[in-house]
Structure formats: C-alpha cells, structure tokens
C-alpha cells in the first residue's frame, strides 16, 4: 500500500477517533455536572463518575475485538438519566459518614421517601455511568488498533487526545455561557449519531433514546440557573423580606434584610449575630474584605455600620447575579462595594492591599473543585496557610472574623487551631443560635490585648505539634475530616468499587479469564502507567487550583493544558523520537523536584513568575510521562488492549487518591514515582507485553 493510499485509508478512522473522544469527554463532564443536581450526594463524590468513566472505557477497549456494543450506549445513558431523575425525589441520609455533609433536601415536600445510607445510590451511579462508556471504549479501542495495523498506534492516540482536548474546550465554553443541561447532552448525542453505524434498527433505537434523554433532562431542569458549580434557584420566603438560595435543591444561603428600619423581625435574631463581631471592634471600618460574599448579607451589615470600602469576593458568578436581583436591600448596588468574581484564596494570594477587617463568610460549599479530587471548593480557604495569608493582609490593628455553622466538635477544634496558629493566641469565640451560623471566631490585633500574655490554661493548645496535627494545611486541606486517615466508609467504598472493577474485567470474555489464569492476560506495565499518571494529574490539578484559584476556569485550563502537553509528547515521540531511558530519567528527576518544591515558594512570586514556574512544575513531569508512555505504547502488539489496561490502571489511581486523606497530596507524587519505577523495571526485564522479543502469535493472543 502506497503512503497516499495508507493516509486515505486512515482518514475515516481518524475522524471517528476524534469524534468519539470528543463525545467521551463531553459526556463525562456533562454527567459530572448534571448528576449532583439529581442525586445530591453525588456533589460530594464526583470523582466516582470519573473513575466509572475510566472503568467503562477500559473494559470497552479490552472488549474491542468482540461483537460491537454500540447499541448499549443509548440504552445505558437513558437508564442513567431516568434513574437519576427518579432518585431526585428521594432523601438519602448519612449519619455515620465522617464527612461534613449538609444533605438538606429543602425543596422536597413532606412525605418524601427517606432512605438511610448513601452507598446504594453512589454504587448504582458508578455502575450505570461505567456502562455508558463501555461501547465508547470499544469504539475507540478498535480505531486505535486500525491505526496500529495501518500506520502507528501513536497517531491514533494523538487523534484520541485531540478529540479529548476539543471536548474540554467545548464544555468550558458551555460552562462560561451558562447553558441549560439539555445543551450539555445534545452535542455528544448529535455527534454520536454520525458514528453509531448504518444499522437501521440501532439508528432508530439511538434516535428514540436521544429524544427521551433530552426530554427528561429538559423537563427536570425547571427554572434553575446553572452556574459552573451548581443548579441555583432563588425562592422568596413567604411572609418575610428574605429569599432562599437553593443549590442543587438544598438550602445554600438566605438573602436577608437585616438593616432596613421597617424590616419585619424574624424569630431568630440573625442580624444580631452578623453585627456582633463588628460591634466588638469599637471603631470605624475604613476598608473591609468579605471572602464568600454570597448574595450579600455580610456586605449589607458592613455598609450599614459605615464601612467606607468593601471588597466582595465570590467564586460563583450566578450567586452574584442572584444577590443583585433578589437581595432585599441590594448591597451589590452600593458604590462602596467592589466585586471580585474569583476564588477567595486566589484573591489573598494576589492582592497587596490591607484591610481593617477580613470576614470569612459561611463558605460551606456543596461541591468539589475537581472531579479528580476529594477537596471541596472552600477547603483551601480553611488551611493554615490561608489564614496566615489573611493575617498578613490585615492592618496593624485589624481583625479577622470567621462565621461558621459548627456541626461537629472536631470542626471547631480545627478552626480554633487555625486561628491560634496564625495569631499566637486562642481566638475569641462567640456561640449562638443565629440560623445561618452558630459560631463566630475572632482573631487579630483588633480582638486581642497585645500586652496580655496568653492565659496559662491556653498553653496546651498552643503547642506546635498539636497545632500541626489539628490544623488543616494546603497539603492536607480536609477541614471536614476529624483526623488524618481513611475511615471505614471510604475504605468500604474503595473495596466495593475495586470488586466491581475486577468482576467487570473478568466478565469481558472467557478468553480474558483464561488468559489471566495463565498469567499472560494483564499488561502490568500499561496498567502502572495509567495508575501513576492519574495520581500525578490529581496532584497537579489540586496544586494549580491552589495557585490560581479553585474556579471552573482554572480546572478547565489545567485539564486542557495537560492534554495539550500529552499530545505534544505523543507527536514528538512519533516524529522526533527521544530515547526512552532518557525520558524515564527526566521523569524521575522532574517528579523528585516537584515533590521537593514547596508550593509556598510559587505562591510568594509575582503572577508572571508564578505562571512560568507553574508551567515547569506541571509541564515537565507531564511531558516526560507522556514520552515514556508513548515509547512503550508504540511497540505494543495490540493497541486496544494496551489502551484498555492503561485506563483500568487509572481506575486504581482514582481510588488511591482517597489515601490523600491520610498522607496528604504530596505523598501521591511518591506513590506515582514508585509505580513508574515499577514500570521501568518491567521494561528493562523485557517482561512487559509487546516487547520486541514477543512473537506475533503470543502478543496477539486474545486476552
């Protein structure tokens, strides 16, 4: 076959790979955003959807040589949508999960079914999501194998990466535009119709399911507005000058009139709680900063007390819009308010202004910063480094105020430790039943007598080692966990999901079971590459969210940049090959440097320098990792199987991320490094599948 004919024969598989990978990423992100609005506990575990996607894609790729399963895609996706919609009317409770879950089914009517335990819906969501990706994984696997046979597996992988990159960019545009969920699912369904096949029955089935999916999604959306983080709705409170703000159906905040002279008094004196710390200042407020300004309650109090300038930091653009439209006293309209639509930690990192008062609003978010991570949007606000950054932005006589709804005693201990660590004294703590919060922490010179030594009774709390063990940090940002460790709930979920993954692999085909029993069915090297890469990707995404703000835009840019670097590395290895041992040595060095480099060093630099260091911090390890993977993937005798095992390794990597709760995020780098070294050893020993010494018959044996 001539080179021209070869290129022509690859045109269709290339376009199909590009389209299928686009659909995979777009569908994955759509499910990650839509499911939490229906199965509300899913907001706290979006990484399970991601892990389920990897499992489905991996199983599908391993099944690439079997009978086509594309008919399963529309049916399984419809099943996910229908069952999730049905589950939206059920209150799943969890009293024994050591995670501070506010499962407030505020919009559900009296008599709503209540089911104790959240494992059931989470496991069902995981299994169903996995099924939707099995046909897509099979489709991608077969096209990769076509590329391996006719050209090079790396070119096929490059098209796969290109489609994924386009999917990330397109969904970022959807998030930016605030489009409704029906437009999240329409693109992958419309594009999927192009490669569903020519079978009339499957086309009719696909079209029927697609119409049903879009109808249900459109019907379930209702009047909610979709920010990049939540499905939000403003609901007036009957008989009161107040508006409930619901996020995914749960009560998130209440916009209250606490300053108008003719306001209607409420049963709970919430305004007294808001005013309490400011009145203790006993002096005028020139410049104030509110982190987590929400719809504007804190702003209205500060303005009423005469603050001359108030900086309002709020991560969610739609919540700011709701505050402007529905807050009874419209504090955002006051010219003294300066609005910053960004992450609070990012603002602290970048501002050089000083404030008389810095207020931490009730930033109890109900979603994660990334599908790769168990860290909430607000977790990097409640760390030792964040409180210290706020302390450094206070005037010499300024004060820090932190409002919180304490639900567990250990959370109060964490917050007390954070404040004590930053200011060298225990904070002033005021407790009261104020409906939206029950505890106010006050620290800094404004609330302390600088001449008075700490009381002797407090000395036990100010021991450095105890502070370190109690206070969350940027490396262990888990305010809502009582202590370092992976509790039984998470361990049991890891075991259950791992078992499901093993059963899925063994169920792929009889040949798979036979091959594994014979000890030749698993490509351990590719598996380790997938396992290690997901760990370093998790670490880098959380690190970049810390450095640049835990916003949807940061996550989209980081995901896109990682895919772009992998694409560059893949093409480079195909066109200008780099010695695999050199790439491996570069990866080891880059990971060791990344592990040793303190993130505080990057935070303390100017934005331009931080950008350069961030590119090196993330780009170097990702590039070398992609070069190593490409070098070994290129010589695989079966691209579909290698791709499948790589994805299944990512499943284990996703589950292993839970151990950051015990050891912190930096430790993930060491675990990934150990996995890469294991892959290198297998390659040097020549025991990895697809080594040049393998015969074609052995390498292509069905597994």
XYZ file of C-alpha atoms in Angstrom, residues 149-677:
529
model
C -2.077 -2.053 11.822
C -2.003 0.563 9.051
C 0.318 3.239 10.423
C 1.239 3.778 14.063
C -0.662 3.419 17.316
C 0.736 6.780 18.403
C -1.013 8.632 15.588
C -4.261 7.043 16.671
C -3.566 8.030 20.257
C -2.824 11.577 19.084
C -6.270 11.820 17.485
C -7.780 10.434 20.670
C -6.043 13.173 22.671
C -7.078 15.820 20.142
C -10.736 14.869 20.494
C -10.437 14.936 24.276
C -8.860 18.388 24.162
C -11.662 19.681 21.937
C -14.195 18.212 24.371
C -12.663 20.073 27.302
C -12.601 23.345 25.362
C -16.190 22.949 24.190
C -17.536 22.152 27.643
C -15.616 25.083 29.116
C -17.462 27.275 26.613
C -20.757 25.734 27.723
C -19.914 26.499 31.353
C -18.920 30.052 30.536
C -22.176 30.627 28.644
C -24.317 29.198 31.467
C -26.268 26.981 29.071
C -29.044 24.661 30.259
C -28.379 20.901 30.705
C -30.288 19.981 27.560
C -27.419 21.641 25.671
C -24.880 19.616 27.657
C -26.242 16.338 26.325
C -27.298 17.428 22.842
C -23.757 17.792 21.353
C -22.496 14.281 22.211
C -25.802 12.734 21.123
C -25.867 14.594 17.820
C -22.226 13.850 17.104
C -22.601 10.253 18.248
C -25.341 9.715 15.678
C -22.701 10.181 12.977
C -20.687 7.129 14.044
C -23.413 4.952 15.538
C -23.299 2.802 12.421
C -25.506 2.124 9.416
C -27.748 -0.487 11.042
C -31.294 0.918 10.765
C -32.532 -0.686 13.985
C -29.646 0.724 16.007
C -30.155 4.160 14.447
C -33.862 4.109 15.347
C -33.025 2.930 18.868
C -30.417 5.642 19.244
C -32.732 8.380 17.971
C -35.562 7.249 20.258
C -33.311 7.159 23.322
C -31.735 10.520 22.427
C -35.159 12.202 22.225
C -36.151 10.620 25.552
C -32.889 11.734 27.207
C -33.201 15.330 26.049
C -36.888 15.435 27.010
C -36.266 14.205 30.552
C -33.234 16.437 31.065
C -35.136 19.450 29.772
C -38.190 18.671 31.920
C -36.156 18.120 35.091
C -34.231 21.376 34.768
C -37.141 23.628 35.733
C -36.426 27.295 36.496
C -32.953 26.698 37.927
C -29.991 28.702 36.659
C -26.825 26.723 36.098
C -23.580 28.219 37.245
C -20.321 26.363 36.641
C -20.801 24.840 40.105
C -24.498 24.445 40.941
C -28.087 24.389 39.771
C -29.256 27.570 41.547
C -32.701 28.875 42.309
C -33.958 31.921 44.244
C -37.192 31.276 46.177
C -38.880 34.078 48.178
C -39.633 33.214 51.810
C -43.331 33.614 52.453
C -44.129 36.457 54.831
C -40.531 37.614 55.272
C -38.210 40.033 53.457
C -35.903 37.137 52.589
C -35.011 34.892 49.645
C -33.796 31.302 49.898
C -30.938 30.414 47.554
C -31.039 26.727 46.743
C -28.073 24.884 45.279
C -28.953 21.538 43.697
C -32.216 21.762 45.629
C -30.552 22.158 49.011
C -30.708 25.330 51.070
C -27.405 27.065 50.436
C -27.934 30.558 51.820
C -30.669 33.064 52.656
C -30.634 36.678 51.479
C -31.993 38.681 54.439
C -32.988 42.242 55.140
C -31.133 42.942 58.383
C -30.647 46.696 58.069
C -33.849 48.435 56.914
C -35.661 50.346 59.633
C -39.031 48.969 58.620
C -37.908 45.348 58.267
C -40.056 42.544 59.611
C -38.453 40.984 62.717
C -37.749 37.275 62.464
C -37.919 34.634 65.158
C -34.169 34.175 65.045
C -32.099 37.360 65.561
C -29.679 36.546 62.721
C -28.758 40.191 62.297
C -27.508 40.306 65.904
C -25.082 37.509 65.129
C -23.836 39.246 61.994
C -23.328 42.518 63.882
C -21.724 41.031 66.987
C -18.043 40.888 65.870
C -18.122 44.296 64.174
C -19.526 45.963 67.283
C -16.659 44.460 69.299
C -14.224 46.365 67.073
C -15.473 49.551 68.716
C -14.090 51.733 65.913
C -14.971 52.795 62.358
C -14.231 50.440 59.473
C -12.430 52.067 56.565
C -11.743 49.089 54.302
C -13.217 45.591 54.625
C -12.826 42.325 52.738
C -15.501 39.620 52.600
C -14.448 36.191 51.352
C -17.501 34.267 50.237
C -19.743 37.305 49.850
C -22.625 35.205 48.515
C -25.800 37.172 47.875
C -24.617 39.990 50.145
C -25.630 39.559 53.806
C -22.171 40.399 55.152
C -21.939 43.317 52.751
C -25.247 44.807 53.918
C -24.149 44.730 57.573
C -20.763 46.309 56.830
C -22.375 49.032 54.742
C -24.950 49.727 57.444
C -22.149 50.045 60.011
C -20.460 52.710 57.877
C -17.665 50.846 56.094
C -16.104 53.170 53.534
C -14.961 50.466 51.096
C -15.971 46.799 50.939
C -14.299 44.244 48.679
C -16.686 41.356 47.933
C -15.062 38.115 46.766
C -17.428 35.433 45.439
C -16.470 32.464 43.277
C -19.883 31.825 41.712
C -20.964 34.404 39.102
C -24.614 33.320 39.222
C -24.785 33.771 43.001
C -23.569 37.346 42.485
C -26.322 37.816 39.892
C -28.929 36.434 42.302
C -27.669 38.787 45.003
C -28.061 41.738 42.668
C -31.549 40.678 41.608
C -33.103 39.329 44.792
C -31.341 40.589 47.932
C -33.915 42.744 49.765
C -31.511 45.666 50.253
C -29.376 45.159 47.108
C -25.933 45.694 48.713
C -24.130 44.999 45.435
C -25.593 48.219 44.026
C -23.810 50.334 46.636
C -20.852 52.202 45.050
C -18.733 51.346 48.092
C -18.789 47.651 47.093
C -16.027 46.380 44.794
C -16.849 42.944 43.379
C -14.250 40.251 42.630
C -15.633 37.138 40.910
C -12.822 34.803 41.880
C -11.694 32.279 44.458
C -11.019 33.707 47.926
C -7.630 32.073 48.264
C -6.588 33.362 44.866
C -7.556 36.891 45.886
C -5.474 36.619 49.062
C -2.531 35.349 47.029
C -2.606 38.219 44.561
C -3.731 41.318 46.459
C -1.291 43.675 48.150
C -3.978 45.763 49.866
C -4.511 45.849 53.615
C -7.888 45.687 55.331
C -9.242 46.752 58.705
C -11.493 43.706 58.714
C -11.350 40.438 56.787
C -14.521 38.353 57.051
C -14.757 34.701 56.112
C -18.422 34.186 55.212
C -20.094 30.829 55.699
C -18.194 29.168 52.866
C -19.566 25.676 53.339
C -19.636 24.672 49.677
C -21.526 21.663 48.397
C -19.284 20.608 45.547
C -15.691 19.653 44.793
C -13.109 21.734 42.998
C -12.367 18.915 40.552
C -13.648 15.518 39.538
C -10.145 14.227 40.275
C -10.143 15.325 43.876
C -11.936 14.923 47.202
C -11.188 18.560 48.066
C -14.146 20.931 48.273
C -14.229 24.341 46.641
C -13.760 26.001 50.025
C -11.148 23.679 51.524
C -8.116 25.756 50.559
C -9.724 28.690 52.376
C -9.675 26.787 55.662
C -5.984 25.909 55.859
C -3.096 27.164 57.977
C -1.511 28.914 55.010
C -4.769 30.638 54.015
C -5.415 32.062 57.487
C -1.804 33.254 57.607
C -2.254 34.912 54.206
C -5.339 36.701 55.546
C -3.434 37.733 58.665
C -0.739 39.296 56.504
C -3.362 41.371 54.681
C -4.652 42.983 57.917
C -3.760 46.496 59.007
C -1.669 46.667 62.223
C -4.875 46.999 64.252
C -7.104 44.867 62.002
C -9.211 41.859 62.820
C -10.202 38.572 61.197
C -13.775 37.297 61.565
C -14.902 33.801 60.648
C -18.569 32.745 60.630
C -19.372 29.035 60.615
C -22.177 26.591 61.250
C -20.428 24.079 63.500
C -21.972 20.649 63.204
C -19.197 18.584 64.788
C -16.889 19.374 67.691
C -13.778 18.452 65.716
C -14.536 21.166 63.150
C -14.469 23.753 65.930
C -11.127 22.310 67.055
C -9.741 22.607 63.507
C -10.848 26.222 63.151
C -9.605 27.135 66.631
C -6.240 25.604 65.797
C -6.049 27.544 62.534
C -6.696 30.855 64.265
C -4.377 30.097 67.192
C -1.591 29.060 64.825
C -1.892 32.301 62.829
C -2.148 34.766 65.724
C -0.331 33.013 68.573
C -3.400 33.239 70.783
C -6.673 31.442 71.010
C -9.383 33.257 69.063
C -12.293 34.933 70.755
C -15.203 32.556 70.181
C -18.855 33.538 70.349
C -21.582 30.904 70.054
C -25.266 31.481 69.428
C -28.247 30.175 67.511
C -28.278 32.540 64.545
C -29.874 30.170 61.987
C -27.289 30.658 59.225
C -24.321 30.107 61.555
C -23.818 29.242 65.189
C -20.209 30.214 65.921
C -18.122 33.334 65.322
C -14.315 33.182 65.544
C -12.460 36.468 66.034
C -8.698 36.926 65.883
C -6.019 39.502 65.191
C -4.939 42.694 66.958
C -8.440 44.195 66.879
C -9.729 41.449 69.169
C -6.688 40.926 71.356
C -4.867 42.807 74.055
C -1.310 42.878 72.652
C 0.167 43.435 76.135
C -1.501 40.468 77.751
C 0.256 37.087 77.594
C -1.797 34.048 76.616
C -3.619 32.588 79.615
C -1.822 29.649 81.203
C -4.833 27.471 80.542
C -4.371 28.043 76.832
C -0.733 26.990 76.678
C -1.601 23.362 75.992
C -3.402 24.393 72.835
C -0.534 26.443 71.524
C 1.963 23.589 71.373
C 3.386 23.476 67.858
C 2.978 19.738 67.371
C -0.627 19.794 68.491
C -1.427 22.759 66.270
C 0.132 20.910 63.333
C -1.995 17.832 63.994
C -5.253 19.760 64.367
C -4.915 22.445 61.708
C -5.648 21.593 58.065
C -2.891 22.626 55.660
C -2.524 23.079 51.925
C -1.157 19.544 51.765
C -3.962 18.123 53.945
C -6.903 20.516 53.371
C -9.583 18.342 54.960
C -11.444 20.585 57.382
C -14.396 18.201 57.363
C -12.443 15.120 58.459
C -11.822 14.589 62.191
C -8.211 13.468 61.720
C -5.756 12.094 59.194
C -6.823 8.724 57.931
C -9.193 6.913 55.600
C -12.268 5.912 57.559
C -14.312 2.780 57.152
C -16.837 4.369 54.802
C -14.202 5.318 52.249
C -12.305 2.048 52.672
C -15.517 0.085 52.139
C -16.354 2.143 49.042
C -12.862 1.521 47.668
C -13.261 -2.212 48.265
C -16.719 -2.337 46.671
C -15.724 -0.336 43.613
C -12.496 -2.320 43.252
C -14.505 -5.554 43.391
C -16.891 -4.248 40.742
C -13.912 -3.396 38.549
C -12.421 -6.893 38.892
C -15.750 -8.544 38.130
C -16.181 -6.288 35.090
C -12.757 -7.236 33.738
C -13.314 -10.951 34.285
C -16.728 -10.725 32.660
C -15.432 -9.186 29.463
C -14.849 -12.544 27.821
C -13.998 -16.189 28.585
C -10.650 -15.616 26.890
C -9.856 -12.900 29.429
C -10.460 -15.248 32.353
C -8.383 -17.975 30.736
C -5.526 -15.601 29.948
C -5.394 -14.181 33.461
C -5.340 -17.662 34.980
C -2.441 -18.435 32.643
C -0.624 -15.336 33.844
C -0.475 -13.621 30.469
C -3.646 -11.544 30.319
C -2.634 -8.344 32.070
C -0.355 -5.685 30.675
C 1.112 -4.641 34.010
C 3.360 -2.005 32.508
C 0.497 -0.133 30.809
C -1.586 -0.594 33.954
C 1.124 1.075 36.063
C 1.410 3.961 33.622
C -2.322 4.631 33.955
C -2.225 4.289 37.740
C 0.722 6.639 38.155
C -0.495 9.229 35.685
C -3.857 9.728 37.355
C -2.096 10.291 40.676
C 0.206 12.990 39.326
C -2.671 14.546 37.395
C -4.683 14.729 40.638
C -1.761 16.325 42.420
C -1.184 18.889 39.692
C -4.858 19.851 39.344
C -5.163 20.479 43.095
C -1.870 22.371 43.125
C -2.895 24.633 40.240
C -6.274 25.296 41.850
C -4.379 26.381 44.941
C -2.007 28.611 42.972
C -4.532 30.153 40.584
C -7.876 29.777 42.336
C -10.289 26.872 42.732
C -12.501 28.031 39.868
C -14.045 26.122 36.978
C -11.872 28.123 34.598
C -8.663 27.067 36.347
C -9.716 23.412 36.214
C -10.618 23.679 32.518
C -7.335 25.387 31.641
C -5.291 22.861 33.629
C -7.083 19.866 32.100
C -6.702 21.352 28.646
C -3.032 22.179 29.192
C -2.299 18.647 30.433
C -3.977 17.126 27.361
C -2.085 19.531 25.096
C 1.267 18.599 26.655
C 0.492 14.884 26.308
C -0.448 15.471 22.675
C 2.840 17.285 22.050
C 4.790 14.482 23.742
C 2.984 11.831 21.703
C 3.594 13.560 18.357
C 7.183 14.295 19.346
C 7.845 10.642 20.146
C 6.445 9.649 16.741
C 8.243 12.285 14.658
C 11.415 13.016 16.666
C 11.838 10.029 18.968
C 13.618 10.586 22.265
C 15.475 7.747 23.898
C 13.129 6.027 26.327
C 15.778 5.759 29.108
C 16.470 9.494 28.783
C 12.748 10.265 29.038
C 12.496 7.967 32.056
C 15.409 9.664 33.798
C 13.846 13.054 33.051
C 10.542 11.888 34.561
C 12.190 10.681 37.775
C 14.125 13.938 38.185
C 11.048 16.063 37.400
C 8.911 14.207 39.949
C 11.566 14.497 42.650
C 11.897 18.238 42.002
C 8.115 18.621 42.052
C 7.932 16.778 45.362
C 10.690 18.863 46.935
C 9.487 22.247 45.641
C 7.288 23.986 48.250
C 4.119 25.457 46.788
C 4.527 28.408 49.132
C 7.565 29.344 47.061
C 5.383 29.622 43.962
C 2.658 31.490 45.858
C 5.121 34.128 47.018
C 6.170 35.081 43.475
C 4.685 37.621 41.071
C 1.916 36.352 38.740
C 4.246 36.271 35.719
C 6.937 34.338 37.593
C 4.319 32.051 39.109
C 2.987 31.291 35.633
C 6.450 30.324 34.394
C 7.111 28.161 37.449
C 3.662 26.588 37.140
C 4.364 25.604 33.551
C 7.606 23.955 34.650
C 6.008 22.459 37.784
C 3.300 20.700 35.764
C 4.634 20.682 32.224
C 7.962 18.916 32.781
C 6.626 15.813 34.597
C 3.624 15.533 32.263
C 5.812 15.822 29.150
C 8.313 13.199 30.318
C 5.478 10.917 31.452
C 3.832 11.209 28.031
C 7.152 10.466 26.294
C 7.695 7.347 28.404
C 4.152 6.125 27.814
C 4.309 6.842 24.079
C 7.591 4.973 23.694
C 6.168 1.840 25.300
C 2.662 2.150 23.804
C 4.142 2.426 20.317
C 5.625 -1.085 20.406
C 2.530 -2.739 21.848
C 1.333 -5.503 19.513
C -2.312 -4.757 20.406
C -3.115 -1.059 20.866
C -6.679 -1.681 22.032
C -5.591 -3.970 24.859
C -2.756 -1.694 25.951
C -5.147 1.269 25.968
C -7.679 -0.716 27.999
C -5.196 -1.766 30.666
C -3.893 1.786 30.869
C -7.404 3.065 31.606
C -8.008 0.366 34.194
C -4.804 1.420 35.905
C -6.296 4.917 36.064
C -9.279 3.403 37.910
C -6.968 2.166 40.667
C -5.203 5.534 40.663
C -8.525 7.269 41.197
C -9.335 5.040 44.161
C -5.846 5.511 45.595
C -6.434 9.280 45.677
C -8.575 8.652 48.774
C -5.340 7.953 50.671
C -4.503 11.646 50.439
C -6.890 11.889 53.397
C -4.271 10.063 55.430
C -0.964 11.140 53.919
C -1.656 14.410 52.102
C -1.346 15.296 48.436
C 2.440 15.447 48.194
C 2.590 11.760 49.063
C 0.749 10.976 45.824
C 3.888 12.027 43.941
C 5.947 9.387 45.755
C 3.347 6.686 45.097
C 3.287 7.636 41.417
C 7.087 7.614 41.296
C 7.143 4.098 42.752
C 4.655 2.959 40.092
C 6.718 4.486 37.283
C 9.857 2.809 38.628
